[in-house]
Amino acid sequence: MKEKIDKLLNEIAEFRTEKKEELEQYRLKYLSKKGLIPSLFGDFKLVAPDLRKEVGQALNSLKNKAQEKFNDLQSQIEDKATDDQKVGDLTLPVDFEELGSRHPLSIVRNKIIDIFARIGFTVSEGPEIEDDFHNFTALNFPEEHPARDMQDTFFIEKNPDLALRTHTSSVQVRVMENTQPPIRTISPGRVFRNEAISARAHCIFHQVEGLYINKNVSFADLKQTLIYFARELFGEHTKIRLRPSYFPFTEPSAEMDISCNICGGKGCNICKYTGWVEILGCGMVDPNVLENCGIDSKEYTGFAFGMGIERITMLKYQIDDIRLFFENDKRFLKQFKSAL
Ligand code: PHE
């Protein structure tokens, strides 16, 4: 028995092939039901009891080695076959490069632009590095306003008159300087604030701000425009509510909540069990701002609003951490492939 096992061990160790058919012969000869190794197992009952342990171990090890050899040769042959096919068979389908998809912030920005374009708003853009006049002074920020503080704003060290814009209201100042009413425009873009990064806040984020100036524009126009917007973006059953607020550049000012689109207003952890979530700031443009930009505030009135695209996107797609937008993890981005 021992000699037989050793003989087979040698044969197996020496066996080489690159051919599928020869490997099949090997399997039939050694491993198949009627092969040499199973028949040795059949003879095992003839082994003297005191040798059984030793012979049993040798048999098992022979069987394992034979099977391993078979597995190795089989995968070598298969690998080679696919390699050959890749080079040789031009009719095989190609390996596709994965297609990318739009970033969720771009998807939502485009949806917002579309919604306002349908009611006549154009898109305006402006510089991300702004001077004090366009970011603050023209917008009626008093000299000592906390938003001018280093805590909130990234100033350019060599020229303290320049800063990274803290909102895109600066773009609207530029539009008003260069155009007489009627003005109906939105300004999407990147803004910067000196904030600690957390799940809810980031020092870089995106806004869309809107401005409408004409004769006889009233708060009712603002409200109707915002109801239209909220229903287009979050669905026709969305309700809005306006709460009094303060901004230096609008009077009166308000913050707008929408009925929570997650729980439908019943109360959940997204709306902190209030049924409402805040989505934007708005108000009637302060006459001082119109005058600062060369528009006659006796003839014209207007409204303005501004929202963070990250916040809107988080609410729309139930995303719970703002940092996900900046990490560009493909597992996150892929989920928006069909959201276009
Ligand atoms: N500029 C404000 C902000 O960045 C938003 C806003 C715009 C509020 C227009 C009212 C009117 O927070």
Short mmCIF file of C-alpha atoms and ligand atoms in Angstrom, two decimals:
data_model
loop_
_atom_site.label_atom_id
_atom_site.label_comp_id
_atom_site.label_asym_id
_atom_site.label_seq_id
_atom_site.Cartn_x
_atom_site.Cartn_y
_atom_site.Cartn_z
CA MET A 1 0.00 0.00 0.00
CA LYS A 2 2.74 2.43 1.02
CA GLU A 3 4.64 1.84 -2.22
CA LYS A 4 1.53 2.34 -4.29
CA ILE A 5 0.86 5.64 -2.56
CA ASP A 6 4.45 6.82 -3.08
CA LYS A 7 4.35 5.84 -6.72
CA LEU A 8 1.18 7.81 -7.33
CA LEU A 9 2.58 10.79 -5.40
CA ASN A 10 5.56 10.83 -7.77
CA GLU A 11 3.43 10.53 -10.88
CA ILE A 12 1.20 13.37 -9.76
CA ALA A 13 4.12 15.63 -8.84
CA GLU A 14 5.65 15.09 -12.27
CA PHE A 15 2.44 15.52 -14.24
CA ARG A 16 2.40 18.58 -16.50
CA THR A 17 0.01 19.66 -19.21
CA GLU A 18 -1.38 22.71 -20.95
CA LYS A 19 -4.07 20.74 -22.71
CA LYS A 20 -7.63 20.39 -21.54
CA GLU A 21 -7.96 16.85 -22.91
CA GLU A 22 -4.84 15.64 -21.10
CA LEU A 23 -6.07 17.16 -17.89
CA GLU A 24 -9.34 15.26 -18.32
CA GLN A 25 -7.34 12.02 -18.74
CA TYR A 26 -5.53 12.86 -15.49
CA ARG A 27 -8.86 13.35 -13.71
CA LEU A 28 -10.24 10.08 -15.00
CA LYS A 29 -7.08 8.17 -14.13
CA TYR A 30 -6.57 9.41 -10.58
CA LEU A 31 -9.62 11.21 -9.22
CA SER A 32 -12.81 9.89 -10.82
CA LYS A 33 -14.95 7.34 -9.01
CA LYS A 34 -13.21 4.42 -10.71
CA GLY A 35 -9.80 6.15 -10.61
CA LEU A 36 -6.68 4.90 -8.83
CA ILE A 37 -7.03 7.01 -5.70
CA PRO A 38 -10.64 6.07 -4.85
CA SER A 39 -9.74 2.42 -5.47
CA LEU A 40 -6.89 2.73 -2.94
CA PHE A 41 -9.47 4.03 -0.46
CA GLY A 42 -11.45 0.87 -1.30
CA ASP A 43 -8.41 -1.26 -0.33
CA PHE A 44 -8.05 0.56 2.96
CA LYS A 45 -10.12 -2.03 4.81
CA LEU A 46 -7.38 -4.60 4.07
CA VAL A 47 -4.72 -2.60 5.93
CA ALA A 48 -3.60 -4.04 9.25
CA PRO A 49 -5.18 -2.12 12.18
CA ASP A 50 -1.85 -0.88 13.62
CA LEU A 51 -0.90 0.70 10.26
CA ARG A 52 -4.27 2.28 9.59
CA LYS A 53 -3.54 5.64 11.12
CA GLU A 54 -0.33 6.16 9.14
CA VAL A 55 -1.74 4.82 5.86
CA GLY A 56 -4.96 6.78 6.29
CA GLN A 57 -3.05 10.03 6.64
CA ALA A 58 -0.88 9.23 3.63
CA LEU A 59 -3.96 8.43 1.54
CA ASN A 60 -5.70 11.66 2.50
CA SER A 61 -2.65 13.68 1.70
CA LEU A 62 -2.32 11.93 -1.68
CA LYS A 63 -5.96 12.69 -2.48
CA ASN A 64 -5.57 16.37 -1.51
CA LYS A 65 -2.39 16.80 -3.55
CA ALA A 66 -3.96 15.21 -6.61
CA GLN A 67 -7.02 17.46 -6.32
CA GLU A 68 -4.90 20.63 -5.80
CA LYS A 69 -2.81 19.81 -8.82
CA PHE A 70 -5.97 19.35 -10.86
CA ASN A 71 -7.42 22.69 -9.68
CA ASP A 72 -4.19 24.58 -10.41
CA LEU A 73 -3.81 23.16 -13.88
CA GLN A 74 -7.45 23.77 -14.66
CA SER A 75 -7.30 27.48 -13.74
CA GLN A 76 -4.02 27.90 -15.66
CA ILE A 77 -5.64 26.44 -18.76
CA GLU A 78 -8.75 28.59 -18.37
CA ASP A 79 -6.74 31.81 -17.86
CA LYS A 80 -4.71 31.09 -20.92
CA ALA A 81 -7.84 30.43 -22.95
CA THR A 82 -9.39 33.80 -22.06
CA ASP A 83 -6.10 35.60 -22.71
CA ASP A 84 -5.92 33.97 -26.12
CA GLN A 85 -9.49 34.91 -26.84
CA LYS A 86 -8.89 38.51 -25.88
CA VAL A 87 -6.09 38.84 -28.36
CA GLY A 88 -7.51 36.63 -31.03
CA ASP A 89 -11.30 36.97 -31.17
CA LEU A 90 -12.30 40.40 -32.40
CA THR A 91 -15.98 39.58 -32.21
CA LEU A 92 -15.97 39.42 -28.38
CA PRO A 93 -17.65 42.35 -26.60
CA VAL A 94 -15.22 45.04 -25.41
CA ASP A 95 -14.60 45.83 -21.74
CA PHE A 96 -16.67 48.97 -21.19
CA GLU A 97 -15.19 51.98 -19.45
CA GLU A 98 -17.74 52.84 -16.79
CA LEU A 99 -19.73 55.95 -17.74
CA GLY A 100 -19.65 58.77 -15.22
CA SER A 101 -22.74 60.64 -14.08
CA ARG A 102 -23.59 64.19 -13.12
CA HIS A 103 -22.78 65.27 -9.57
CA PRO A 104 -25.94 65.50 -7.40
CA LEU A 105 -25.28 69.21 -6.79
CA SER A 106 -25.18 69.84 -10.54
CA ILE A 107 -28.38 67.85 -11.02
CA VAL A 108 -30.23 69.94 -8.44
CA ARG A 109 -28.69 73.22 -9.62
CA ASN A 110 -29.91 72.44 -13.15
CA LYS A 111 -33.39 71.58 -11.88
CA ILE A 112 -33.55 74.92 -10.01
CA ILE A 113 -32.36 76.83 -13.09
CA ASP A 114 -35.00 75.07 -15.24
CA ILE A 115 -37.79 75.89 -12.81
CA PHE A 116 -36.96 79.60 -12.76
CA ALA A 117 -36.22 79.72 -16.50
CA ARG A 118 -39.83 78.65 -17.11
CA ILE A 119 -41.04 81.89 -15.49
CA GLY A 120 -38.58 84.13 -17.27
CA PHE A 121 -35.50 84.22 -15.03
CA THR A 122 -32.11 84.44 -16.72
CA VAL A 123 -28.86 83.10 -15.23
CA SER A 124 -26.13 85.54 -14.11
CA GLU A 125 -22.64 84.72 -12.95
CA GLY A 126 -19.91 86.75 -11.30
CA PRO A 127 -16.45 86.48 -9.71
CA GLU A 128 -15.77 84.23 -6.72
CA ILE A 129 -13.20 86.74 -5.40
CA GLU A 130 -15.20 89.86 -4.59
CA ASP A 131 -14.51 93.35 -3.29
CA ASP A 132 -16.06 94.69 -0.13
CA PHE A 133 -18.47 96.92 -2.05
CA HIS A 134 -20.18 94.11 -4.00
CA ASN A 135 -20.20 91.54 -1.19
CA PHE A 136 -21.12 93.86 1.70
CA THR A 137 -21.37 97.65 1.35
CA ALA A 138 -23.80 97.84 -1.58
CA LEU A 139 -25.95 95.29 0.23
CA ASN A 140 -26.40 97.59 3.21
CA PHE A 141 -24.10 95.71 5.62
CA PRO A 142 -23.20 98.18 8.34
CA GLU A 143 -19.46 98.63 8.98
CA GLU A 144 -19.57 96.60 12.20
CA HIS A 145 -21.77 93.74 10.91
CA PRO A 146 -20.53 90.36 12.23
CA ALA A 147 -20.49 88.84 8.73
CA ARG A 148 -17.53 91.09 7.95
CA ASP A 149 -15.67 89.53 10.84
CA MET A 150 -12.73 87.23 10.11
CA GLN A 151 -14.76 84.42 11.72
CA ASP A 152 -17.12 84.23 8.77
CA THR A 153 -15.27 85.58 5.78
CA PHE A 154 -12.05 84.54 4.04
CA PHE A 155 -10.29 87.83 3.33
CA ILE A 156 -7.35 88.04 0.94
CA GLU A 157 -4.41 88.89 3.20
CA LYS A 158 -2.52 91.14 0.80
CA ASN A 159 -5.62 93.17 -0.02
CA PRO A 160 -8.26 93.28 2.74
CA ASP A 161 -10.68 94.94 0.31
CA LEU A 162 -10.96 91.54 -1.40
CA ALA A 163 -12.59 88.40 -0.02
CA LEU A 164 -13.98 85.08 -1.22
CA ARG A 165 -17.65 85.91 -1.74
CA THR A 166 -19.84 84.79 1.14
CA HIS A 167 -23.01 84.69 -0.99
CA THR A 168 -23.98 85.22 -4.64
CA SER A 169 -25.95 88.38 -3.76
CA SER A 170 -22.77 90.09 -5.00
CA VAL A 171 -23.66 88.95 -8.52
CA GLN A 172 -27.04 90.64 -8.23
CA VAL A 173 -25.35 93.89 -7.24
CA ARG A 174 -23.30 93.65 -10.43
CA VAL A 175 -26.42 92.99 -12.50
CA MET A 176 -28.23 95.98 -10.95
CA GLU A 177 -25.23 98.24 -11.59
CA ASN A 178 -25.27 97.36 -15.26
CA THR A 179 -28.96 96.95 -16.11
CA GLN A 180 -32.10 98.99 -15.55
CA PRO A 181 -35.30 97.12 -14.52
CA PRO A 182 -37.14 95.00 -15.30
CA ILE A 183 -34.56 92.59 -13.93
CA ARG A 184 -35.41 88.93 -13.44
CA THR A 185 -32.35 86.78 -12.79
CA ILE A 186 -30.93 83.99 -10.67
CA SER A 187 -27.26 83.56 -9.76
CA PRO A 188 -26.02 80.07 -9.03
CA GLY A 189 -22.45 79.64 -7.82
CA ARG A 190 -19.85 78.68 -5.28
CA VAL A 191 -19.57 80.60 -2.01
CA PHE A 192 -17.14 80.50 0.89
CA ARG A 193 -17.48 80.94 4.64
CA ASN A 194 -14.98 80.43 7.39
CA GLU A 195 -16.88 77.64 9.12
CA ALA A 196 -15.72 74.44 10.80
CA ILE A 197 -16.53 71.47 8.58
CA SER A 198 -19.16 69.11 10.00
CA ALA A 199 -22.02 66.92 8.78
CA ARG A 200 -24.19 70.05 8.40
CA ALA A 201 -21.73 72.79 7.33
CA HIS A 202 -18.80 73.21 4.96
CA CYS A 203 -16.51 76.16 4.27
CA ILE A 204 -17.31 75.85 0.55
CA PHE A 205 -20.88 75.45 -0.62
CA HIS A 206 -23.20 76.45 -3.45
CA GLN A 207 -26.08 78.88 -3.65
CA VAL A 208 -28.78 79.99 -5.98
CA GLU A 209 -29.99 83.50 -5.30
CA GLY A 210 -32.79 85.21 -7.20
CA LEU A 211 -33.78 88.82 -7.90
CA TYR A 212 -36.86 90.39 -9.47
CA ILE A 213 -37.12 94.17 -9.84
CA ASN A 214 -39.88 95.99 -11.64
CA LYS A 215 -42.65 98.51 -11.08
CA ASN A 216 -45.16 97.43 -8.41
CA VAL A 217 -43.46 94.23 -7.32
CA SER A 218 -45.02 93.19 -4.01
CA PHE A 219 -44.53 90.62 -1.28
CA ALA A 220 -47.44 88.68 -2.83
CA ASP A 221 -45.36 88.22 -5.99
CA LEU A 222 -42.49 86.90 -3.89
CA LYS A 223 -44.75 84.46 -2.09
CA GLN A 224 -46.38 83.17 -5.26
CA THR A 225 -42.99 82.71 -6.94
CA LEU A 226 -41.71 80.72 -3.97
CA ILE A 227 -44.82 78.51 -3.78
CA TYR A 228 -44.39 77.74 -7.48
CA PHE A 229 -40.72 76.91 -6.95
CA ALA A 230 -41.29 74.68 -3.91
CA ARG A 231 -44.04 72.69 -5.64
CA GLU A 232 -42.02 72.23 -8.82
CA LEU A 233 -38.98 70.96 -6.93
CA PHE A 234 -40.50 69.03 -4.03
CA GLY A 235 -43.88 68.01 -5.41
CA GLU A 236 -47.32 69.56 -5.86
CA HIS A 237 -48.53 68.88 -2.32
CA THR A 238 -45.70 70.89 -0.76
CA LYS A 239 -46.80 73.67 1.59
CA ILE A 240 -44.71 76.71 2.47
CA ARG A 241 -44.58 78.97 5.48
CA LEU A 242 -42.76 82.29 5.89
CA ARG A 243 -41.27 83.34 9.22
CA PRO A 244 -40.09 86.94 9.87
CA SER A 245 -36.32 87.22 9.81
CA TYR A 246 -33.54 89.74 9.27
CA PHE A 247 -31.11 90.40 6.42
CA PRO A 248 -29.37 93.77 5.93
CA PHE A 249 -30.38 93.92 2.26
CA THR A 250 -34.11 93.10 2.50
CA GLU A 251 -36.98 94.73 4.35
CA PRO A 252 -39.20 93.03 5.33
CA SER A 253 -37.22 89.77 5.44
CA ALA A 254 -38.38 86.20 5.92
CA GLU A 255 -37.18 82.67 6.08
CA MET A 256 -39.13 80.06 4.19
CA ASP A 257 -39.92 76.56 5.41
CA ILE A 258 -41.48 73.81 3.35
CA SER A 259 -43.64 71.03 4.76
CA CYS A 260 -41.25 68.15 5.45
CA ASN A 261 -41.00 66.08 2.28
CA ILE A 262 -39.81 63.03 4.22
CA CYS A 263 -42.74 62.58 6.61
CA GLY A 264 -45.26 64.75 4.76
CA GLY A 265 -45.57 67.05 7.76
CA LYS A 266 -46.33 64.41 10.39
CA GLY A 267 -42.99 64.84 12.15
CA CYS A 268 -39.70 62.91 11.81
CA ASN A 269 -36.06 63.33 12.78
CA ILE A 270 -35.25 65.29 9.58
CA CYS A 271 -37.76 68.04 10.48
CA LYS A 272 -37.01 67.57 14.19
CA TYR A 273 -40.67 66.62 14.72
CA THR A 274 -41.94 70.05 13.65
CA GLY A 275 -43.25 69.00 10.23
CA TRP A 276 -41.33 71.90 8.60
CA VAL A 277 -37.83 72.34 7.18
CA GLU A 278 -36.14 75.65 6.42
CA ILE A 279 -34.91 76.03 2.85
CA LEU A 280 -34.24 79.69 2.06
CA GLY A 281 -34.04 83.35 3.04
CA CYS A 282 -35.95 86.06 1.19
CA GLY A 283 -37.47 89.52 1.36
CA MET A 284 -38.22 92.78 -0.42
CA VAL A 285 -35.03 94.47 -1.64
CA ASP A 286 -34.14 97.30 0.74
CA PRO A 287 -34.50 100.69 -1.04
CA ASN A 288 -30.95 101.55 0.09
CA VAL A 289 -29.65 98.62 -1.95
CA LEU A 290 -31.48 99.78 -5.07
CA GLU A 291 -30.08 103.30 -4.64
CA ASN A 292 -26.54 101.97 -4.01
CA CYS A 293 -26.78 100.23 -7.39
CA GLY A 294 -28.18 103.18 -9.33
CA ILE A 295 -31.86 102.14 -9.42
CA ASP A 296 -34.58 104.64 -8.49
CA SER A 297 -36.27 103.20 -5.39
CA LYS A 298 -39.31 105.49 -5.83
CA GLU A 299 -40.06 103.99 -9.18
CA TYR A 300 -39.06 100.37 -8.62
CA THR A 301 -39.44 97.67 -6.00
CA GLY A 302 -38.23 94.11 -5.99
CA PHE A 303 -37.79 90.88 -4.14
CA ALA A 304 -34.79 88.63 -3.57
CA PHE A 305 -34.23 85.15 -2.22
CA GLY A 306 -31.27 82.88 -1.64
CA MET A 307 -30.81 79.18 -0.90
CA GLY A 308 -28.00 76.68 -0.38
CA ILE A 309 -27.93 73.96 -3.05
CA GLU A 310 -26.36 71.44 -0.65
CA ARG A 311 -29.22 71.85 1.79
CA ILE A 312 -31.87 71.49 -0.91
CA THR A 313 -30.11 68.42 -2.32
CA MET A 314 -29.82 66.84 1.13
CA LEU A 315 -33.55 67.29 1.66
CA LYS A 316 -34.52 66.13 -1.79
CA TYR A 317 -32.43 62.96 -1.71
CA GLN A 318 -32.32 62.37 2.06
CA ILE A 319 -28.56 62.77 2.35
CA ASP A 320 -27.44 63.15 5.95
CA ASP A 321 -23.85 64.39 5.64
CA ILE A 322 -22.73 67.41 3.59
CA ARG A 323 -19.15 66.09 3.37
CA LEU A 324 -20.32 63.36 0.96
CA PHE A 325 -20.64 66.02 -1.77
CA PHE A 326 -16.93 66.81 -1.61
CA GLU A 327 -15.42 63.34 -1.17
CA ASN A 328 -16.31 62.11 -4.67
CA ASP A 329 -16.69 58.52 -3.54
CA LYS A 330 -17.97 56.66 -6.61
CA ARG A 331 -20.29 54.52 -4.46
CA PHE A 332 -22.11 57.74 -3.48
CA LEU A 333 -22.04 59.45 -6.88
CA LYS A 334 -23.27 56.36 -8.75
CA GLN A 335 -26.58 56.50 -6.93
CA PHE A 336 -27.58 59.62 -8.86
CA LYS A 337 -27.17 58.11 -12.32
CA SER A 338 -30.90 58.02 -12.96
CA ALA A 339 -31.73 61.31 -11.20
CA LEU A 340 -31.09 63.50 -14.26
N1 PHE B 1 -27.71 86.22 0.88
C1 PHE B 1 -28.42 85.48 1.90
C2 PHE B 1 -27.49 84.43 2.47
O1 PHE B 1 -26.49 84.16 1.86
C3 PHE B 1 -29.66 84.83 1.37
C4 PHE B 1 -30.72 85.83 0.96
C5 PHE B 1 -30.76 86.28 -0.32
C6 PHE B 1 -31.63 86.28 1.85
C7 PHE B 1 -31.72 87.20 -0.71
C8 PHE B 1 -32.60 87.17 1.50
C9 PHE B 1 -32.65 87.63 0.21
O2 PHE B 1 -27.72 83.88 3.52
#
